[in-house]
């Protein structure tokens, strides 16, 4: 059987069994028949989960871009690879063919080489959703440079700490970006960030908004003239299967963001395989993932997964609410989109608007609907299924993480059933397991536990950049020899997985992964603040909102509370990014603490959610009286 493309339930069952009983043959067969290699591997898998030492396709040699581009040129050279849909619907969409994309990637690869970028160098990319963004990723992959994309909504401080952490040599950015009716001064933010980034030698600047910007002599160069002059021929670098392809930062429950390292061959095989199966991909499809390439979803399912399959992928620069709440439906109608992959937070926001925004567009091209980033609640699932899919498009609720590289648990459209609020079944090659607090595997139905994966898969991140110890500690220490996801989950009576949510101090806000610790650290830097604790609470649109409990320093000075709230949020926006702003700020006299000084977040979470029952025994707290005060001052 051809394991690459699952066509029916019987094949899914067969493929799954094969992937468990003989994972090396399973993945080896897929890798062999569906990709091009300079040299085949000696061994499919080196598996040492105990030491977090995983290698796939050992000693295989390849280049990602030959698989994404070169090999399609004969058959699909004139096929559209990328449809660029600009922020402004009146600006013409661009259809970039595989030939054109290949040419531009080769040119940019030459620009990188001419500017001193070699295999293994780190290149930071801080760009809006414009064609230069996927081209920059692919150009890095072509020359063997490791890209580190930083989401263009992040602040100067977040950008500089990511550049510093991985010692990037080059930054690729733009003069600015559009976001609805606003522009964002990306170059200004980058200039700020670069004040503390001595490793950056060159900044390439794409032109998007035509704004007046500062160009630092000897460091900053406009990208377009370099592209115009660059040669079109480029020989792709020969990469080892385990050479890093990219670093992508994700929040942890403590400390600074973790630079997850994804390597070349395993990531390639896994994103291509999951893309074609989870989205029921067919040759003439127009596939649209609304994520930003600044997140893993965009890396895997706007750029690599689709291009590896020779698909047409939509690159959308705008936002769902501009020029009005019908924009998504307009884009689907305009380009005859067949698959829509978006986030529950977007679905909930759009579901609140008048249905006429949906009904005025023809959505009949749609075949599959996808959801990612956070649990999708039942109401949103049904709205999506009824109003967008007209009950004809399976809704695939895809569970996975930055660390995983690609989709892990999801229905397969038209093959396995869907069930609202359930991610359902693992993909072939994925062996999930639920663990209880005694570190035993849970056998019972409907019992919640820690979601772990007990066998390596090709797309898994191999390490945290510069900190393998933290990788081990975060993912492999809670349950020996197993990857721990940080999520809680349960299984129903037929074995479908339902993801409950994070069980660590990571909060998913509008599908963005935010650690409480970095936000608290940022708040605590405000001169008036003594201490803070951030918790998540249920929020209609965002899934979770951020609720901050803050104690102030006793300076005797009386400050206007609303001003202080604004200042604190501005401070967070500058330090982390606007996505981390608090929805509610309650100033309190004291935070409830245990006798060892640990903040009792469990109680704070309950109060934020308005759940005043069952605080448990609070008499053992250092300051039980603080609980009543906080309860009484709760912001509804
Ligand atoms: O809590 C889970 C949630 O998002 C987390 C991973 O976030 P990130 O690394 O930013 O990647 C998001 C996009 C892949 C997970 O630990 N999550 C993601 N997808 C789902 C989900 N929770 C429930 N259901 C999902 N489908």
XYZ file of C-alpha atoms and ligand atoms in Angstrom:
662
model
C 0.000 0.000 0.000
C 1.014 3.616 -0.547
C 1.332 4.906 3.000
C 1.637 8.558 1.943
C -1.961 9.100 1.000
C -4.699 7.575 3.129
C -7.831 7.017 1.064
C -10.256 5.256 3.374
C -10.812 4.015 6.903
C -9.302 0.644 6.194
C -6.111 2.290 4.983
C -5.998 4.544 8.028
C -6.224 1.520 10.316
C -3.587 -0.335 8.312
C -1.248 2.657 8.185
C -1.656 3.299 11.895
C -0.862 -0.300 12.790
C 2.130 -0.347 10.479
C 3.441 2.912 11.954
C 3.359 1.421 15.445
C 4.611 -2.068 14.625
C 7.315 -1.001 12.229
C 7.813 2.767 12.395
C 11.097 2.663 10.501
C 9.627 0.883 7.527
C 6.531 3.069 7.628
C 8.361 6.417 7.586
C 11.208 5.074 5.460
C 8.768 4.102 2.738
C 7.076 7.519 2.805
C 10.416 9.342 2.749
C 11.738 7.182 -0.066
C 8.806 7.414 -2.448
C 7.721 11.026 -2.064
C 10.842 13.207 -1.786
C 14.135 13.767 -3.536
C 17.435 13.174 -1.786
C 21.063 13.786 -2.647
C 21.770 10.702 -0.629
C 19.522 8.213 1.186
C 19.821 7.579 4.917
C 21.716 4.763 6.638
C 19.087 4.308 9.290
C 15.533 5.677 9.514
C 15.477 6.358 13.253
C 17.929 6.759 16.079
C 15.696 6.591 19.115
C 16.846 7.579 22.586
C 13.889 9.269 24.290
C 15.517 8.858 27.695
C 18.249 11.299 26.731
C 16.172 13.325 24.290
C 18.480 12.235 21.465
C 16.339 11.653 18.384
C 17.520 11.507 14.798
C 15.497 10.687 11.711
C 16.882 9.570 8.346
C 20.383 9.366 9.771
C 23.032 10.570 7.266
C 20.420 11.361 4.615
C 21.332 14.397 2.472
C 18.844 16.754 0.896
C 17.730 20.308 0.396
C 14.263 21.399 1.472
C 13.779 23.831 -1.395
C 14.527 21.244 -4.074
C 11.584 19.354 -2.614
C 9.376 22.434 -2.307
C 10.272 23.968 -5.674
C 12.764 22.470 -8.136
C 11.092 19.120 -8.465
C 7.731 20.716 -9.291
C 9.086 22.818 -12.166
C 8.539 20.295 -14.928
C 5.024 19.340 -14.068
C 3.803 22.431 -12.239
C 6.062 25.264 -13.358
C 3.139 27.433 -14.445
C 0.865 26.426 -11.611
C 0.224 29.067 -8.940
C 2.237 28.341 -5.835
C 1.205 31.388 -3.816
C -1.829 33.638 -4.111
C -0.984 36.846 -2.317
C -4.156 38.571 -1.098
C -3.213 42.073 0.116
C -4.592 43.832 3.176
C -6.520 46.237 0.955
C -9.086 44.336 -1.139
C -8.713 46.972 -3.845
C -5.066 46.132 -4.329
C -4.733 43.411 -6.922
C -3.976 39.900 -5.726
C -0.752 38.344 -7.020
C -0.540 34.834 -8.431
C 3.031 33.606 -8.090
C 3.789 30.482 -10.108
C 6.182 27.743 -9.050
C 8.618 28.995 -11.701
C 8.465 32.549 -10.394
C 8.736 31.460 -6.800
C 11.736 29.294 -7.644
C 13.378 32.196 -9.458
C 12.819 34.596 -6.578
C 14.025 32.120 -3.980
C 17.187 31.514 -6.018
C 17.742 35.249 -6.347
C 17.250 35.876 -2.654
C 19.515 32.926 -1.857
C 22.192 34.633 -3.937
C 21.579 37.905 -2.114
C 22.054 36.100 1.193
C 25.289 34.466 0.026
C 26.568 37.772 -1.398
C 25.960 39.280 1.999
C 28.032 36.743 3.832
C 25.383 34.217 4.865
C 26.668 30.651 4.974
C 25.292 27.274 5.976
C 24.519 27.228 9.689
C 24.274 31.030 10.108
C 21.147 32.324 11.792
C 18.953 34.808 9.961
C 16.153 36.591 11.796
C 13.068 37.414 9.752
C 10.704 40.129 10.977
C 8.287 40.734 8.135
C 4.583 41.267 7.540
C 2.613 38.703 5.504
C 3.981 39.695 2.098
C 5.564 37.439 -0.554
C 9.065 38.351 0.640
C 8.301 36.424 3.848
C 7.931 32.883 2.442
C 10.640 33.713 -0.107
C 13.001 34.647 2.738
C 12.298 31.387 4.593
C 12.961 29.353 1.472
C 16.058 31.357 0.549
C 17.510 30.571 3.972
C 16.684 26.904 3.515
C 18.321 26.979 0.089
C 21.674 28.219 1.410
C 21.443 26.202 4.618
C 20.984 29.203 6.896
C 18.748 28.668 9.909
C 15.766 31.011 9.861
C 14.273 32.436 13.003
C 10.999 34.163 12.204
C 9.734 36.622 14.794
C 6.021 37.470 14.527
C 5.668 41.057 13.297
C 3.377 41.919 16.231
C 6.182 41.448 18.742
C 7.885 44.408 20.406
C 11.483 45.610 20.033
C 12.364 43.948 23.297
C 10.966 40.566 22.219
C 12.721 40.876 18.873
C 16.099 41.736 20.352
C 16.024 38.961 22.939
C 15.280 36.416 20.196
C 18.059 37.782 17.970
C 20.493 37.669 20.883
C 19.524 34.181 21.980
C 20.467 32.647 18.645
C 23.164 35.153 17.598
C 21.557 36.059 14.311
C 23.904 37.558 11.753
C 21.291 39.126 9.527
C 17.833 40.626 9.922
C 15.308 40.702 7.093
C 12.532 43.209 7.710
C 10.453 45.811 5.878
C 9.807 49.522 6.037
C 6.485 48.652 7.651
C 3.330 46.651 7.316
C -0.410 47.113 6.908
C -2.893 45.874 9.432
C -6.471 46.815 8.607
C -6.552 50.593 8.390
C -3.333 50.994 10.377
C 0.313 50.783 9.439
C 2.996 49.292 11.635
C 6.453 50.821 11.794
C 8.436 47.593 11.643
C 11.721 49.228 10.722
C 11.444 51.662 13.647
C 10.836 48.756 16.021
C 13.711 46.817 14.451
C 16.059 49.800 14.809
C 15.188 49.952 18.477
C 15.792 46.245 18.900
C 19.117 46.350 17.082
C 20.577 48.788 19.612
C 21.300 45.714 21.698
C 22.072 43.192 18.951
C 25.748 43.451 18.028
C 25.646 40.124 16.165
C 23.603 41.631 13.305
C 25.878 42.643 10.442
C 23.339 43.294 7.717
C 19.699 44.340 7.582
C 17.791 43.712 4.371
C 14.735 45.933 4.059
C 11.750 45.090 1.871
C 9.582 47.983 0.751
C 5.892 47.650 1.532
C 4.341 50.870 2.829
C 6.687 53.431 1.287
C 7.300 55.219 4.551
C 10.241 57.420 5.423
C 12.630 55.287 7.415
C 16.126 55.497 8.757
C 18.702 53.432 6.834
C 21.835 52.803 8.848
C 24.899 53.381 6.693
C 26.906 50.200 6.164
C 24.263 48.000 7.784
C 20.888 48.486 6.101
C 20.216 47.679 2.453
C 17.047 47.838 0.387
C 16.185 44.332 -0.709
C 14.631 45.031 -4.103
C 17.669 46.508 -5.893
C 19.735 43.554 -4.661
C 17.100 41.143 -5.954
C 17.014 42.943 -9.309
C 20.765 42.511 -9.701
C 21.006 38.974 -8.351
C 21.674 36.004 -10.603
C 18.837 33.544 -11.195
C 20.991 30.450 -10.929
C 21.544 29.044 -7.540
C 22.878 25.690 -6.503
C 21.158 24.517 -3.362
C 23.293 23.572 -0.382
C 23.558 19.895 0.493
C 22.099 19.559 3.963
C 22.250 16.724 6.409
C 18.896 15.287 7.463
C 19.511 16.546 10.993
C 20.854 20.008 10.109
C 18.578 22.623 11.685
C 16.078 24.120 9.261
C 14.772 26.759 11.618
C 14.407 28.025 15.142
C 11.020 29.228 16.318
C 10.483 30.699 19.747
C 7.587 29.673 21.937
C 6.626 30.768 25.431
C 7.469 28.623 28.379
C 5.851 28.606 31.781
C 9.006 30.141 33.218
C 11.920 32.182 31.990
C 12.667 33.390 28.505
C 11.085 31.982 25.340
C 12.389 28.654 24.138
C 14.004 28.511 20.707
C 12.607 25.252 19.369
C 14.961 23.725 16.838
C 13.433 21.879 13.884
C 15.674 19.883 11.611
C 15.443 19.313 7.890
C 14.387 15.847 6.798
C 12.021 14.785 9.563
C 10.188 18.103 9.498
C 9.885 17.903 5.719
C 8.435 14.406 5.708
C 6.068 15.119 8.584
C 4.622 18.427 7.362
C 4.129 17.096 3.830
C 2.453 13.918 5.073
C 0.144 15.624 7.550
C -0.791 18.365 5.087
C -1.920 16.023 2.355
C -3.934 13.800 4.694
C -5.473 16.218 7.172
C -6.656 18.583 4.464
C -7.689 15.882 1.980
C -5.480 17.685 -0.500
C -6.119 17.359 -4.244
C -4.106 18.793 -7.113
C -6.400 21.659 -8.092
C -7.221 22.825 -4.599
C -6.849 26.395 -3.417
C -5.796 26.029 0.162
C -5.913 28.837 2.719
C -4.475 28.913 6.200
C -5.188 32.244 7.907
C -2.383 32.011 10.474
C 0.672 34.258 10.379
C 3.957 32.763 9.199
C 5.354 34.138 12.464
C 3.807 31.111 14.192
C 4.412 27.407 13.631
C 1.048 26.987 11.890
C 2.215 29.361 9.182
C 5.625 27.694 8.844
C 4.156 24.217 8.462
C 0.835 24.875 6.752
C 1.262 28.040 4.693
C 4.796 27.442 3.508
C 6.360 24.003 3.817
C 3.483 21.491 3.874
C 1.606 22.973 0.897
C 4.682 23.677 -1.255
C 6.089 20.201 -0.644
C 2.863 18.876 -2.142
C 2.925 21.293 -5.076
C -0.208 22.993 -3.773
C -1.566 26.510 -4.229
C -1.415 28.304 -0.887
C -3.059 31.633 -0.074
C -0.956 34.259 1.699
C -3.303 36.757 3.340
C -1.883 40.039 4.558
C -5.044 41.361 6.188
C -7.261 40.774 9.201
C -10.760 39.233 9.473
C -12.450 42.551 10.275
C -11.112 44.758 7.493
C -12.648 46.391 5.557
C -15.536 44.578 7.269
C -16.372 41.303 8.996
C -17.026 39.646 5.664
C -13.382 39.653 4.566
C -12.705 35.934 5.097
C -15.825 35.007 3.161
C -14.932 37.463 0.439
C -11.461 35.932 0.036
C -12.940 32.424 -0.135
C -15.441 33.490 -2.780
C -12.871 35.471 -4.776
C -10.214 32.755 -4.964
C -12.550 29.738 -4.756
C -10.816 28.444 -1.656
C -11.265 24.705 -1.041
C -9.753 24.348 2.436
C -9.952 26.940 5.198
C -7.676 26.477 8.206
C -8.235 29.031 10.959
C -8.403 29.547 14.722
C -11.342 29.261 17.133
C -10.817 32.845 18.276
C -11.421 34.081 14.704
C -14.455 31.828 14.360
C -15.958 33.141 17.609
C -15.322 36.767 16.653
C -16.944 36.280 13.232
C -19.851 34.295 14.645
C -20.831 37.344 16.708
C -21.390 39.401 13.583
C -24.474 39.479 11.410
C -24.886 36.350 9.254
C -25.420 38.550 6.220
C -21.632 38.938 6.055
C -21.476 35.215 5.356
C -24.594 34.889 3.278
C -23.608 37.529 0.764
C -20.739 35.309 -0.438
C -20.607 32.057 -2.332
C -18.723 29.575 -0.170
C -19.571 26.525 -2.251
C -15.930 25.951 -3.225
C -15.124 24.882 0.353
C -14.539 21.188 1.023
C -12.683 20.998 4.344
C -12.626 23.288 7.387
C -9.812 23.249 9.921
C -9.342 24.593 13.419
C -6.112 24.999 15.388
C -4.487 26.716 18.324
C -6.851 26.124 21.205
C -9.851 24.009 22.086
C -12.809 24.854 19.874
C -15.963 25.125 21.971
C -19.106 23.353 20.879
C -20.998 26.497 19.884
C -18.193 27.759 17.651
C -17.768 24.284 16.134
C -21.446 24.148 15.149
C -21.478 27.690 13.825
C -18.463 26.892 11.656
C -19.960 23.585 10.519
C -23.442 24.968 9.810
C -22.804 28.406 8.408
C -19.450 28.075 6.711
C -19.301 24.390 5.816
C -23.100 24.110 5.302
C -22.715 20.717 6.997
C -20.889 19.408 3.960
C -17.307 20.132 4.979
C -15.759 18.027 7.722
C -14.375 20.216 10.536
C -10.905 18.979 11.419
C -9.989 20.035 14.938
C -6.219 19.659 14.755
C -4.180 19.354 17.938
C -0.447 20.028 17.849
C 2.220 22.410 19.121
C 5.231 24.434 18.008
C 7.355 21.644 19.451
C 5.615 18.991 17.334
C 6.295 20.502 13.907
C 2.996 19.279 12.503
C -0.480 17.975 13.238
C -0.582 15.118 15.750
C -4.222 14.404 16.538
C -7.004 15.190 14.081
C -9.867 13.701 12.127
C -9.105 12.837 8.491
C -11.846 14.370 6.328
C -14.272 11.891 4.766
C -12.305 9.033 6.364
C -12.592 9.195 10.134
C -15.584 10.793 11.889
C -15.574 14.206 13.537
C -16.938 14.960 16.979
C -17.403 18.518 18.285
C -14.736 19.505 20.841
C -12.713 16.363 20.114
C -9.472 16.298 18.136
C -10.366 12.590 17.857
C -7.648 10.227 16.595
C -3.860 10.293 16.356
C -2.341 10.411 12.901
C -0.359 7.359 11.834
C 3.052 7.554 13.470
C 1.752 9.298 16.584
C 1.439 7.319 19.806
C -0.320 9.426 22.436
C -0.871 8.273 25.970
C -2.609 9.818 28.986
C -0.749 9.690 32.290
C -2.104 10.157 35.800
C -0.377 11.883 38.691
C 1.097 8.588 39.828
C 2.824 8.354 36.450
C 0.709 5.432 35.301
C -1.043 5.158 31.971
C -4.754 5.933 32.241
C -6.974 3.154 30.951
C -10.375 4.536 31.998
C -12.614 6.421 29.662
C -13.295 10.076 30.465
C -10.503 10.296 33.018
C -8.358 13.383 32.582
C -4.599 13.086 32.449
C -1.386 14.531 31.086
C -1.106 14.123 27.352
C 2.202 12.505 26.435
C 3.647 10.916 23.307
C 5.525 7.729 23.864
C 7.380 7.251 20.591
C 9.328 9.722 18.440
C 7.793 11.187 15.290
C 9.747 12.825 12.461
C 8.487 16.384 13.035
C 9.436 16.712 16.689
C 11.748 19.567 17.728
C 15.138 18.087 18.545
C 16.304 20.550 21.165
C 16.004 24.082 22.513
C 18.604 26.309 20.886
C 21.638 26.458 23.166
C 19.907 24.708 26.030
C 19.413 20.980 25.717
C 19.076 20.717 29.476
C 15.961 22.865 29.393
C 14.593 20.727 26.570
C 15.047 17.628 28.710
C 13.636 19.311 31.784
C 10.572 20.725 30.017
C 9.566 17.786 27.854
C 11.169 14.604 29.100
C 11.446 14.856 32.877
C 7.820 14.687 34.045
C 7.328 11.206 32.552
C 10.566 9.313 31.932
C 11.111 8.332 28.336
C 7.973 10.124 27.143
C 7.391 13.524 25.573
C 5.111 15.583 27.847
C 2.998 18.132 25.972
C 1.893 20.342 28.880
C -1.749 19.723 27.909
C -4.436 17.861 29.782
C -6.716 15.558 27.823
C -9.171 12.677 28.104
C -10.347 9.868 25.884
C -13.981 8.954 25.280
C -15.357 5.438 25.099
C -14.212 4.912 21.518
C -10.755 6.345 22.094
C -11.247 9.856 20.719
C -9.040 12.450 22.360
C -10.440 15.628 23.793
C -7.905 18.311 24.673
C -8.859 20.113 27.878
C -6.133 22.756 27.908
C -2.804 23.641 29.450
C -1.928 22.237 32.825
C 1.126 24.434 33.280
C 1.459 28.202 33.533
C 1.006 28.780 29.837
C -2.223 30.549 28.855
C -3.579 30.347 25.316
C -5.044 33.744 24.444
C -6.648 34.010 20.998
C -4.619 30.975 20.049
C -1.354 32.610 21.145
C 0.791 30.817 23.592
C 1.658 33.152 26.482
C 3.702 32.297 29.542
C 2.638 34.006 32.756
C 6.195 34.479 33.988
C 7.466 36.821 31.250
C 4.332 38.984 31.551
C 4.700 39.156 35.316
C 8.374 40.056 34.943
C 7.448 42.872 32.580
C 4.778 44.208 34.964
C 7.114 44.030 37.929
C 9.516 46.359 36.149
C 6.953 49.163 36.425
C 8.203 51.459 39.215
C 4.870 51.454 41.083
C 4.454 47.671 41.109
C 5.578 45.449 43.948
C 4.325 42.087 42.791
C 1.943 40.532 40.292
C 0.211 37.297 39.378
C -1.425 36.629 36.024
C -4.092 34.009 35.481
C -6.357 33.126 32.589
C -10.159 33.307 32.760
C -12.814 32.188 30.261
C -13.344 34.806 27.570
C -16.100 34.718 24.910
C -13.925 35.573 21.940
C -10.334 34.995 22.974
C -10.918 31.646 24.661
C -8.916 32.913 27.622
C -8.498 36.473 28.817
C -5.666 37.666 31.053
C -6.521 38.730 34.588
C -3.779 40.440 36.565
C -3.620 40.766 40.338
C -1.156 43.459 41.257
C 0.200 44.779 44.539
C 1.717 48.255 44.584
C 4.751 49.582 46.370
C 3.950 51.634 49.434
C 5.266 55.016 48.461
C 2.562 57.084 50.118
C 1.769 58.537 46.717
C -1.832 58.174 45.543
C -2.003 57.253 41.874
C -5.020 57.279 39.619
C -5.818 53.603 39.157
C -7.061 53.855 35.584
C -3.914 55.692 34.532
C -1.838 53.066 36.213
C -3.728 50.328 34.414
C -3.066 52.050 31.096
C 0.619 52.486 31.923
C 1.013 48.867 32.906
C -0.599 47.685 29.702
C 1.550 50.020 27.630
C 4.567 48.657 29.414
C 3.521 45.096 28.563
C 2.891 46.057 24.934
C 6.378 47.570 24.703
C 8.074 44.689 26.421
C 6.297 41.718 24.926
C 3.744 42.894 22.400
C 0.120 44.060 22.361
C -1.115 40.442 22.415
C -0.007 40.142 26.046
C -1.990 43.149 27.370
C -4.174 42.358 30.388
C -7.948 42.390 30.013
C -8.540 43.059 33.688
C -6.287 44.487 36.365
C -7.208 44.257 40.020
C -5.019 46.057 42.527
C -4.851 44.091 45.755
C -3.199 44.555 49.139
C -1.620 41.114 49.112
C -1.483 37.961 47.005
C -2.527 34.716 48.678
C 0.592 32.693 49.424
C 1.566 29.387 50.889
C 3.873 29.344 53.869
C 6.766 28.668 51.564
C 5.899 31.856 49.680
C 4.376 30.346 46.575
C 1.496 32.328 45.085
C -1.723 30.280 45.147
C -2.709 30.644 41.517
C -5.403 28.021 41.806
C -7.422 30.350 44.036
C -6.714 33.365 41.874
C -7.919 31.446 38.821
C -11.176 30.583 40.547
C -11.802 34.151 41.641
C -11.067 35.498 38.162
C -13.599 33.034 36.752
C -16.175 34.111 39.361
C -16.179 30.662 40.894
C -16.267 31.255 44.631
C -17.024 27.690 45.678
C -14.563 25.077 46.707
C -11.423 27.061 47.317
C -10.307 24.064 49.344
C -8.593 24.509 52.671
C -7.189 28.013 52.781
C -6.353 27.991 56.467
C -2.868 26.749 55.669
C -2.133 29.907 53.709
C 0.285 32.447 55.036
C -2.385 35.137 54.670
C -5.854 33.561 54.362
C -7.500 36.961 54.907
C -6.218 38.092 51.506
C -8.693 35.767 49.790
C -11.793 37.631 50.991
C -10.350 40.976 50.056
C -9.562 39.759 46.552
C -12.989 38.145 46.198
C -14.736 41.370 47.175
C -12.715 43.453 44.757
C -13.082 41.098 41.808
C -13.542 42.799 38.456
C -16.517 41.202 36.748
O -2.753 23.912 24.508
C -2.610 23.419 23.194
C -3.162 24.435 22.228
O -2.072 25.200 21.771
C -0.865 24.761 22.395
C 0.287 24.888 21.445
O 0.467 26.217 21.097
P 1.511 26.618 19.977
O 2.808 25.955 20.259
O 1.487 28.088 19.864
O 0.961 25.983 18.653
C -0.315 26.338 18.212
C -0.546 25.865 16.826
C -0.147 24.495 16.522
C -1.151 23.337 22.798
O -0.301 22.923 23.843
N -3.807 23.790 21.072
C -3.377 23.757 19.808
N -4.272 23.149 19.013
C -5.296 22.766 19.789
C -5.004 23.170 21.106
N -5.836 22.911 22.128
C -6.983 22.241 21.849
N -7.327 21.845 20.623
C -6.535 22.082 19.561
N -6.913 21.696 18.352
